[in-house]
Amino acid sequence: DVIRLVPWLLLGCGSTPQPTQTPTAVSAHAQPCSATDRAETPDVVFVTIDTLRADRLGYAGHSQASTPHLDALAASGQAFLQATTPLPRTTPALASLLTGLQPHRHGAREVGDHITVERTLATQLQERGWRTVAVSAMKVASPAQGLDAGFESFDVHHDARALSLTQAALSRVDEVPAGCPLMLWVHYAD
């Protein structure tokens, strides 16, 4: 079974810069996992989309939405329809999602700020045997802000379109040895 956590964060960002696709890898997966590891632990998948209004999604009730894949993902997992952000700014909101802390506790209060804590959901899952993968389309949601804490691999494809970013994420997932539980976070910007 896969647990799909689909928190749709209402994030505010600045202007839209020109797209570039320059991956930045932090590290790679090395050790195999056992069948026991896999049997006892579900996958955890976070899909975040910058500046997306949740009320524009079909699964959230928008009758004219053209979001069949997101709707299917939400239907097969857990969608949080009443999720809110502690601060409607990219870096602080994502830092809160990954740490469970308010901005004044994790240190990121503005876009691009570095978090001041090392303990994240990814670090906790990694300690318990999950392989952790992150792929982001934004430089302000990257290792530069400390958001890579606990991720074995973290790639940034700045301003990559959704299809390209999804392909990059799936490529990283393919590197995870069979039998390993997975935490995947993909942060989109379109």
C-alpha positions as a printed NumPy array, in Angstrom:
array([[  0.   ,   0.   ,   0.   ],
       [  1.045,   3.538,  -0.653],
       [  0.096,   6.445,   1.555],
       [ -0.303,   9.508,  -0.616],
       [ -0.383,  12.739,   1.295],
       [ -1.534,  15.52 ,  -0.968],
       [ -1.266,  18.807,   0.884],
       [ -2.144,  21.582,  -1.496],
       [ -0.343,  24.565,  -0.109],
       [ -1.485,  27.99 ,  -1.092],
       [  1.887,  29.563,  -1.572],
       [  2.765,  33.01 ,  -2.768],
       [  5.819,  33.635,  -4.896],
       [  7.264,  36.4  ,  -6.947],
       [  7.613,  36.675, -10.689],
       [  8.091,  33.773, -13.083],
       [ 11.723,  33.614, -14.218],
       [ 12.859,  31.977, -17.458],
       [ 12.949,  28.17 , -17.204],
       [ 16.239,  26.372, -16.782],
       [ 16.796,  22.725, -16.076],
       [ 20.007,  22.329, -14.149],
       [ 19.772,  19.378, -11.774],
       [ 21.638,  19.585,  -8.492],
       [ 22.074,  16.257,  -6.755],
       [ 22.866,  15.939,  -3.062],
       [ 23.572,  12.195,  -2.89 ],
       [ 22.409,   8.828,  -4.187],
       [ 20.95 ,   5.593,  -2.826],
       [ 23.378,   2.803,  -2.134],
       [ 22.269,   0.001,   0.161],
       [ 19.615,  -2.61 ,  -0.649],
       [ 16.608,  -3.143,   1.596],
       [ 15.044,  -6.34 ,   2.822],
       [ 11.574,  -7.683,   2.092],
       [ 10.849,  -7.112,   5.783],
       [ 11.616,  -3.394,   5.373],
       [  9.118,  -3.15 ,   2.537],
       [  6.384,  -5.238,   4.126],
       [  6.298,  -3.197,   7.315],
       [  6.472,   0.321,   5.935],
       [  4.248,   2.171,   3.459],
       [  5.533,   4.663,   0.915],
       [  4.937,   8.326,   1.677],
       [  4.468,  10.724,  -1.248],
       [  4.219,  14.505,  -0.926],
       [  3.119,  16.473,  -3.967],
       [  3.302,  20.229,  -3.514],
       [  2.527,  22.809,  -6.163],
       [  3.615,  26.388,  -5.739],
       [  0.948,  29.097,  -6.04 ],
       [ -1.834,  26.643,  -6.888],
       [ -5.277,  27.558,  -5.625],
       [ -6.834,  24.405,  -4.171],
       [-10.304,  25.543,  -5.215],
       [ -9.249,  25.133,  -8.879],
       [ -8.901,  21.336,  -8.563],
       [-11.557,  18.832,  -9.52 ],
       [-11.184,  16.741,  -6.373],
       [-11.679,  19.901,  -4.308],
       [-14.984,  20.641,  -6.019],
       [-14.195,  22.751,  -9.082],
       [-16.623,  21.474, -11.721],
       [-14.67 ,  22.951, -14.665],
       [-11.263,  21.684, -13.54 ],
       [ -9.033,  19.843, -15.959],
       [ -7.013,  17.929, -13.369],
       [ -7.795,  14.236, -13.918],
       [ -4.401,  12.933, -12.776],
       [ -4.377,  14.988,  -9.584],
       [ -7.981,  13.988,  -8.952],
       [ -7.049,  10.3  ,  -9.353],
       [ -4.073,  10.698,  -7.019],
       [ -6.251,  12.366,  -4.402],
       [ -8.898,   9.649,  -4.761],
       [ -6.374,   6.855,  -4.192],
       [ -4.679,   8.484,  -1.222],
       [ -5.433,  11.027,   1.447],
       [ -6.231,  14.595,   0.434],
       [ -6.318,  17.256,   3.108],
       [ -9.061,  19.63 ,   1.998],
       [ -8.817,  21.886,   5.038],
       [ -5.018,  22.208,   5.111],
       [ -3.676,  25.669,   5.742],
       [ -0.249,  27.222,   5.692],
       [  1.284,  29.101,   8.631],
       [  2.742,  31.65 ,   6.216],
       [  1.78 ,  32.063,   2.527],
       [  5.38 ,  32.185,   1.302],
       [  7.145,  29.292,  -0.418],
       [ 10.148,  28.558,   1.782],
       [  8.532,  29.081,   5.209],
       [  5.433,  27.09 ,   4.244],
       [  7.423,  24.143,   2.899],
       [  9.754,  24.243,   5.898],
       [  6.697,  24.005,   8.168],
       [  5.367,  21.078,   6.151],
       [  8.668,  19.214,   6.395],
       [  9.436,  20.016,  10.038],
       [  6.004,  20.282,  11.624],
       [  7.123,  23.575,  13.145],
       [  5.942,  27.162,  12.891],
       [  8.242,  29.587,  11.024],
       [  9.524,  31.194,  14.238],
       [ 10.671,  27.706,  15.345],
       [ 12.347,  26.523,  12.112],
       [ 13.822,  29.911,  11.2  ],
       [ 12.527,  30.42 ,   7.645],
       [ 10.294,  33.46 ,   7.689],
       [ 10.777,  34.662,   4.131],
       [ 11.297,  33.158,   0.687],
       [ 14.853,  31.846,   0.436],
       [ 15.564,  31.782,   4.175],
       [ 17.568,  28.833,   5.507],
       [ 15.937,  26.66 ,   8.154],
       [ 17.712,  26.513,  11.514],
       [ 16.672,  22.985,  12.486],
       [ 18.032,  19.678,  11.252],
       [ 15.181,  17.36 ,  12.259],
       [ 12.581,  16.915,   9.522],
       [ 10.097,  14.269,   8.504],
       [ 12.692,  13.019,   6.006],
       [ 15.367,  12.629,   8.714],
       [ 12.961,  10.71 ,  10.919],
       [ 11.824,   8.405,   8.132],
       [ 15.386,   7.859,   6.925],
       [ 16.391,   6.817,  10.46 ],
       [ 13.617,   4.217,  10.295],
       [ 14.682,   2.745,   6.953],
       [ 12.888,   4.798,   4.313],
       [ 14.783,   5.902,   1.226],
       [ 14.187,   9.599,   0.78 ],
       [ 13.992,  11.417,  -2.556],
       [ 13.135,  15.042,  -3.31 ],
       [ 12.816,  16.812,  -6.636],
       [ 11.967,  20.503,  -6.856],
       [ 11.288,  22.977,  -9.639],
       [ 12.321,  25.948,  -7.517],
       [ 15.607,  27.276,  -6.195],
       [ 13.767,  28.613,  -3.124],
       [ 12.647,  25.064,  -2.286],
       [ 16.052,  23.431,  -2.314],
       [ 19.164,  22.446,  -0.39 ],
       [ 20.149,  26.126,  -0.293],
       [ 17.412,  26.592,   2.321],
       [ 18.308,  23.415,   4.246],
       [ 15.217,  21.637,   2.954],
       [ 17.397,  18.692,   1.938],
       [ 17.788,  17.568,   5.575],
       [ 17.153,  13.835,   5.616],
       [ 16.899,  13.411,   1.848],
       [ 19.354,  10.959,   0.302],
       [ 18.888,  12.676,  -3.025],
       [ 17.538,  16.153,  -3.726],
       [ 17.495,  17.479,  -7.27 ],
       [ 16.578,  20.992,  -8.32 ],
       [ 15.388,  21.512, -11.899],
       [ 14.686,  25.22 , -11.731],
       [ 11.446,  26.164, -13.473],
       [ 11.039,  22.714, -15.035],
       [  7.584,  22.043, -16.413],
       [  5.496,  19.379, -14.694],
       [  6.144,  16.604, -17.21 ],
       [  9.904,  17.1  , -17.101],
       [  9.933,  17.281, -13.302],
       [  7.793,  14.151, -13.025],
       [ 10.175,  12.303, -15.324],
       [ 13.137,  13.43 , -13.205],
       [ 11.377,  12.273, -10.042],
       [ 10.51 ,   8.885, -11.536],
       [ 14.108,   8.477, -12.665],
       [ 15.284,   9.054,  -9.079],
       [ 12.636,   6.655,  -7.75 ],
       [ 13.949,   4.006, -10.169],
       [ 17.319,   4.276,  -8.384],
       [ 15.789,   3.201,  -5.071],
       [ 16.533,  -0.486,  -4.535],
       [ 13.571,  -2.862,  -4.757],
       [ 12.08 ,  -3.621,  -1.387],
       [ 12.885,  -0.235,   0.113],
       [ 10.149,   1.947,   1.562],
       [ 10.129,   5.354,  -0.079],
       [  9.453,   8.927,   0.915],
       [  9.109,  11.035,  -2.215],
       [  8.576,  14.785,  -2.274],
       [  8.024,  16.534,  -5.603],
       [  7.565,  20.309,  -5.621],
       [  6.083,  21.739,  -8.826],
       [  6.033,  25.341,  -9.984],
       [  3.542,  25.334, -12.876]])
